[in-house]
Amino acid sequence: MTRGGSVRLGVAGLGRMGVRHARNAAATRRVELVAVADPDEARARSVAAELGVAAHTSVDRMVGQEQLDALVVATPPPTHLPLVELAARQGVHVLCEKPLSHDGPAAAATLALVETAGIKLQIGFQMRFDADFMELAEMIAAGRLGRVFQFRASLRDATPPPRDYLAASGGYFWDGAIHLFDLARWLVGEIVEVASFAAVLSDPLFEELGDVDNAMVVLRFDSGALGLVETSRVAGYGFESGIEILGERATCRVPGGRAGGVDVYEPGEVSSRHMVDFLERFGPAYPRELDGFVDCVLGDESPRIGGADGLAAMRICAAAVASHRTGRSTSVASVGW
Ligand SMILES: NC(=O)c1ccc[n+]([C@@H]2O[C@H](COP(=O)([O-])OP(=O)(O)OC[C@H]3O[C@@H](n4cnc5c(N)ncnc54)[C@H](O)[C@@H]3O)[C@@H](O)[C@H]2O)c1
């Protein structure tokens, strides 16, 4: 279906992530970005004009008219499953932003359709394409750390996203912590039990939305190892996402937010530059993620992060939310889907 070794791609949703994906796609070898879609017509037209592609206000029409090989879905989470299904029915491969969905049984049904349609589905956990995290994964796989005893990961935003985004996000576990649950599974293995502590500390808006702005989740892995995932929407100083893995032979730390390597020493003060947001922190990971997806579309391999990974991360979110609500540690198996 792909033509001449390049992928005809469309991007659905042109907010913070979709615009980034569209610009990356336009600059990616082996990708022909042909169209973008967003119900906000002015936004669709402006991004389309910038990148020299067709504008649509409906993904349905874009997929129907543009003979796409692949689609990037960067819309709010409640729209992900219908758009993945729309693409699957037309034999169009999908790179879908996280979370795949908030609804486990519905996601499982969509994955069955994806399987039957034979399309490739990659989930947008771009952290797996961060160069430092990939090096860490290789070191663990090569046995350099020995057995892993502890995993710690952080995710901190300087300021929260807008209210509309928060309202559709499914809450902080599904929107933020999910990245770290996926990293934990990838680097250390399956998670069997979680215990969450979460709070609203910055703004009653989170309470109003039934959400939280700070959360810590303790993990127990199938291997017996322990983990801690810590997240904050309101860190103020900038963006940070780092990891520490403690193993029997070595411990590795990936600092998560420092920008550049220059320290400035002034009388009474040493300073260094810090990343401002996730787009800066994971700037190089997004094109690598897209490139990995293109490899799968053009070749025989399966996506590094498939639908089953998307569903597994969702299950951990559901257990983390249940633990927060009940005040009890919760087994992931108790989620029931
Ligand atoms: N991987 C990451 O680092 C990362 C970071 C932020 C957000 N995300 C995810 O990306 C997705 C989008 O987040 P965002 O921050 O770009 O949101 P956003 O609110 O900035 O943008 C969403 C866009 O989707 C459009 N849209 C809504 N319904 C649509 C539909 N049916 N068809 C086409 N377009 C539609 C909206 O008009 C808007 O322009 C979410 O799933 C979010 O969780 C991922």
XYZ file of C-alpha atoms and ligand atoms in Angstrom:
381
model
C 0.000 0.000 0.000
C 2.849 2.403 0.731
C 4.278 4.001 -2.379
C 7.941 4.203 -3.323
C 9.257 3.647 0.193
C 7.437 6.596 1.683
C 4.377 6.834 3.896
C 1.415 9.064 3.019
C 0.522 10.444 6.435
C -2.286 12.503 7.931
C -2.430 14.086 11.372
C -5.685 14.254 13.344
C -5.891 16.914 16.068
C -3.776 20.050 15.869
C -3.245 21.102 19.471
C 0.063 21.044 21.335
C 0.956 17.504 20.287
C -0.639 17.339 16.836
C 1.184 20.432 15.581
C 4.448 19.012 16.881
C 3.793 15.665 15.146
C 2.764 17.417 11.916
C 5.929 19.557 11.855
C 8.084 16.536 12.626
C 6.325 14.530 9.905
C 6.867 17.294 7.352
C 10.592 17.158 8.141
C 10.891 13.362 8.165
C 12.486 11.442 5.323
C 10.237 8.597 4.129
C 7.093 10.538 5.169
C 4.885 12.485 2.828
C 2.638 14.572 5.050
C -0.439 15.018 2.874
C -3.151 16.402 5.151
C -4.097 17.571 8.629
C -7.512 17.647 10.315
C -9.060 19.540 13.208
C -12.682 20.614 13.779
C -11.299 24.091 14.453
C -11.207 25.209 10.820
C -8.924 28.216 11.350
C -6.406 25.993 13.107
C -6.576 23.334 10.397
C -6.098 25.943 7.655
C -3.235 27.686 9.380
C -1.236 24.471 10.046
C -2.012 23.192 6.542
C -0.813 26.465 4.991
C 2.377 26.433 7.071
C 3.220 22.894 5.954
C 1.831 23.038 2.411
C -0.724 20.226 2.846
C -4.512 19.804 2.626
C -6.752 20.996 5.488
C -9.799 19.067 6.739
C -12.289 19.680 9.520
C -13.227 16.001 9.738
C -10.871 13.044 10.148
C -13.480 10.855 8.477
C -13.283 12.950 5.314
C -9.484 13.184 5.470
C -9.133 9.401 5.674
C -11.783 8.918 2.973
C -10.253 11.359 0.496
C -6.493 11.393 0.962
C -5.515 7.738 0.392
C -3.466 7.710 3.567
C -1.111 4.911 4.531
C -0.956 6.086 8.121
C -2.589 8.432 10.593
C -1.286 10.159 13.714
C -4.067 10.527 16.280
C -3.357 13.497 18.569
C -6.893 14.338 19.661
C -8.396 14.277 23.194
C -8.484 10.745 24.685
C -12.282 10.136 24.396
C -11.917 10.338 20.588
C -8.992 7.897 20.275
C -10.857 4.593 19.913
C -13.363 5.811 17.287
C -10.495 7.281 15.236
C -8.346 4.133 15.539
C -11.370 2.099 14.383
C -12.070 4.481 11.512
C -8.464 4.067 10.328
C -8.431 0.289 10.867
C -11.554 -0.129 8.710
C -9.715 1.612 5.857
C -6.476 -0.343 6.371
C -4.656 2.779 7.605
C -1.859 2.305 10.189
C -2.034 4.421 13.365
C 0.305 6.159 15.765
C -2.089 7.005 18.613
C -1.279 9.371 21.450
C -1.586 8.113 24.997
C -3.757 7.066 26.697
C -5.262 4.661 24.183
C -8.526 5.138 26.092
C -9.979 5.396 29.609
C -12.282 2.427 28.944
C -10.607 -0.984 29.225
C -13.267 -3.239 27.662
C -13.851 -0.781 24.789
C -10.084 -0.596 24.157
C -9.842 -4.399 24.119
C -12.635 -4.524 21.499
C -10.821 -1.930 19.366
C -7.590 -3.929 19.612
C -9.449 -6.991 18.320
C -10.598 -4.936 15.327
C -7.031 -3.692 14.782
C -5.837 -7.294 14.769
C -8.483 -8.381 12.269
C -7.773 -5.396 10.017
C -4.052 -6.223 10.131
C -2.981 -2.611 10.662
C -0.057 -1.554 12.846
C -0.917 0.434 15.955
C 1.763 2.229 17.936
C 0.993 4.013 21.216
C 2.577 7.429 21.802
C 4.769 6.646 24.777
C 7.629 8.727 23.383
C 9.682 8.351 26.570
C 10.721 4.932 25.264
C 12.494 6.828 22.467
C 14.478 9.117 24.807
C 18.175 8.479 24.093
C 19.164 8.232 27.780
C 16.247 5.963 28.681
C 17.110 3.729 25.684
C 20.710 3.478 26.874
C 19.449 2.525 30.329
C 17.222 -0.186 28.816
C 20.205 -1.615 26.936
C 22.327 -1.642 30.098
C 19.614 -3.476 32.034
C 19.103 -5.979 29.201
C 22.876 -6.581 29.051
C 22.885 -7.368 32.791
C 25.153 -4.468 33.779
C 22.954 -3.540 36.750
C 22.410 -7.146 37.793
C 19.042 -7.790 39.397
C 16.948 -4.632 39.685
C 15.839 -3.831 43.247
C 14.296 -0.358 42.901
C 12.840 1.918 40.207
C 12.089 5.621 40.691
C 10.752 7.976 38.074
C 9.501 11.542 38.136
C 7.284 13.691 35.949
C 6.841 17.341 36.845
C 5.169 20.112 34.883
C 5.818 23.741 35.751
C 2.157 24.663 35.298
C -0.984 22.662 34.502
C -2.592 22.551 31.042
C -5.852 24.467 30.390
C -9.138 23.480 32.032
C -10.640 21.951 28.847
C -7.623 19.711 28.449
C -7.809 18.631 32.102
C -11.528 17.886 31.793
C -10.949 15.449 28.892
C -7.723 13.986 30.280
C -9.314 11.360 32.539
C -7.324 12.698 35.491
C -3.680 12.882 36.367
C -3.044 9.149 36.684
C -4.304 8.590 33.115
C -2.646 11.668 31.711
C 0.730 11.923 33.469
C 1.585 8.906 35.613
C 0.685 6.586 32.714
C 3.973 7.523 30.983
C 5.923 6.364 34.033
C 3.876 3.168 34.409
C 4.796 2.329 30.833
C 8.479 3.119 31.461
C 8.435 0.936 34.577
C 6.964 -2.023 32.652
C 9.448 -1.566 29.830
C 12.537 -1.229 32.014
C 11.763 -3.512 34.958
C 8.830 -5.741 34.011
C 5.170 -6.280 34.862
C 3.662 -4.421 37.811
C 1.410 -6.478 40.084
C 0.432 -4.085 42.879
C 0.174 -0.332 43.403
C -0.454 1.993 46.350
C -1.299 5.608 45.539
C -1.129 8.789 47.553
C -2.513 11.815 45.759
C -3.699 15.293 46.684
C -5.055 18.606 45.486
C -2.586 21.186 46.768
C -2.512 24.056 44.287
C -5.974 24.935 43.008
C -9.562 23.894 43.912
C -10.159 23.477 40.148
C -8.635 19.987 40.426
C -11.146 19.123 43.189
C -13.978 20.414 41.000
C -12.835 18.144 38.154
C -12.454 15.139 40.486
C -8.734 15.237 39.744
C -5.470 15.669 41.681
C -2.391 17.798 41.040
C 0.256 15.821 42.917
C 0.564 12.037 43.121
C 2.957 9.379 44.302
C 2.444 5.736 43.451
C 4.409 2.896 45.024
C 4.791 -0.132 42.755
C 5.481 -3.794 43.368
C 6.834 -5.625 40.322
C 6.245 -9.263 39.484
C 9.998 -9.804 40.039
C 9.607 -8.560 43.631
C 11.341 -5.231 42.887
C 9.814 -2.027 44.255
C 9.159 1.252 42.511
C 8.065 4.834 43.114
C 6.471 7.083 40.560
C 6.178 10.749 41.557
C 4.309 13.363 39.606
C 3.387 17.014 40.001
C 1.425 19.348 37.747
C 2.629 22.428 39.592
C 6.402 22.206 40.042
C 6.801 25.879 39.093
C 10.482 25.828 38.207
C 10.149 23.933 34.906
C 9.751 20.433 33.490
C 11.536 17.396 34.834
C 11.331 13.706 34.044
C 14.141 11.511 35.314
C 14.783 7.950 36.388
C 16.887 6.135 38.945
C 17.316 2.378 38.866
C 19.032 0.634 41.717
C 20.481 -2.740 40.845
C 22.658 -5.246 42.659
C 25.787 -4.354 40.654
C 25.136 -0.771 39.552
C 22.756 2.113 40.049
C 21.923 4.415 37.149
C 20.470 7.901 37.241
C 19.124 9.855 34.317
C 18.680 13.475 35.396
C 15.461 14.688 33.992
C 15.426 18.380 33.230
C 18.753 20.086 32.916
C 19.162 21.912 29.611
C 22.751 22.095 28.406
C 25.897 21.455 30.404
C 27.053 24.945 31.358
C 27.068 25.979 35.030
C 27.437 29.718 35.598
C 29.367 30.676 38.740
C 28.666 34.139 40.094
C 29.416 35.579 43.539
C 27.256 33.615 45.966
C 25.430 31.714 43.214
C 25.811 28.852 40.746
C 23.170 28.503 38.038
C 22.346 26.248 35.112
C 19.542 26.274 32.549
C 16.502 24.086 33.088
C 13.987 22.692 30.575
C 10.712 24.559 30.349
C 8.249 21.885 29.241
C 7.778 18.332 27.909
C 8.152 19.521 24.314
C 11.694 20.658 25.117
C 12.545 17.643 27.323
C 11.362 15.090 24.778
C 12.003 17.209 21.667
C 14.416 14.660 20.127
C 12.280 11.662 21.208
C 9.200 12.622 19.146
C 10.900 12.432 15.702
C 12.564 9.179 16.784
C 9.120 7.846 17.786
C 7.739 8.797 14.363
C 10.739 7.239 12.644
C 10.180 3.984 14.553
C 6.548 4.015 13.423
C 7.595 4.593 9.797
C 10.008 1.641 10.067
C 7.063 -0.555 11.082
C 4.744 0.756 8.368
C 7.355 0.225 5.648
C 8.826 -2.986 7.042
C 7.762 -6.218 8.645
C 8.351 -5.426 12.287
C 5.712 -4.726 14.914
C 5.614 -1.408 16.765
C 7.891 -1.268 19.812
C 4.883 -0.098 21.833
C 1.785 -1.897 20.615
C -1.874 -1.919 21.598
C -1.280 -4.513 24.333
C 1.208 -2.116 25.966
C -1.382 0.656 25.768
C -3.924 -1.578 27.494
C -1.443 -2.773 30.139
C -0.602 0.824 31.081
C -4.336 1.612 31.293
C -4.815 -1.283 33.717
C -2.151 0.143 36.035
C -3.862 3.557 35.873
C -7.177 1.981 36.852
C -5.504 0.214 39.800
C -3.742 3.443 40.855
C -7.048 5.364 40.797
C -8.760 2.586 42.792
C -5.963 2.686 45.364
C -6.270 6.476 45.667
C -10.055 6.198 46.149
C -10.022 3.336 48.658
C -6.822 4.206 50.510
C -5.690 0.601 50.069
C -2.961 -0.991 48.064
C -4.517 -2.574 44.969
C -3.509 -5.514 42.825
C -3.419 -4.795 39.108
C -5.175 -8.125 38.458
C -8.199 -6.863 40.453
C -8.971 -4.390 37.660
C -10.749 -7.251 35.939
C -10.200 -6.421 32.245
N 3.159 12.042 24.501
C 3.196 13.232 25.066
O 4.241 13.716 25.487
C 1.931 14.019 25.189
C 1.948 15.311 25.695
C 0.758 16.022 25.731
C -0.423 15.460 25.298
N -0.390 14.169 24.833
C -1.628 13.514 24.354
O -1.914 14.005 23.046
C -3.325 14.099 22.854
C -3.654 15.559 22.488
O -3.167 16.398 23.507
P -2.882 17.961 23.226
O -2.095 18.447 24.387
O -2.363 18.160 21.867
O -4.376 18.512 23.326
P -4.945 19.897 22.805
O -6.165 20.140 23.604
O -3.866 20.925 22.770
O -5.352 19.598 21.278
C -6.327 18.684 20.899
C -6.774 19.068 19.475
O -7.627 18.027 18.981
C -8.697 18.656 18.269
N -9.809 17.708 18.193
C -10.766 17.431 19.110
N -11.599 16.464 18.662
C -11.150 16.119 17.422
C -11.581 15.180 16.442
N -12.632 14.380 16.651
N -10.887 15.110 15.291
C -9.818 15.901 15.056
N -9.359 16.801 15.962
C -10.019 16.909 17.124
C -8.990 19.915 19.059
O -9.712 20.874 18.295
C -7.565 20.365 19.405
O -7.027 21.184 18.394
C -3.953 13.615 24.169
O -4.259 12.266 24.056
C -2.842 13.812 25.194
O -2.921 12.888 26.271
C 0.746 13.459 24.756
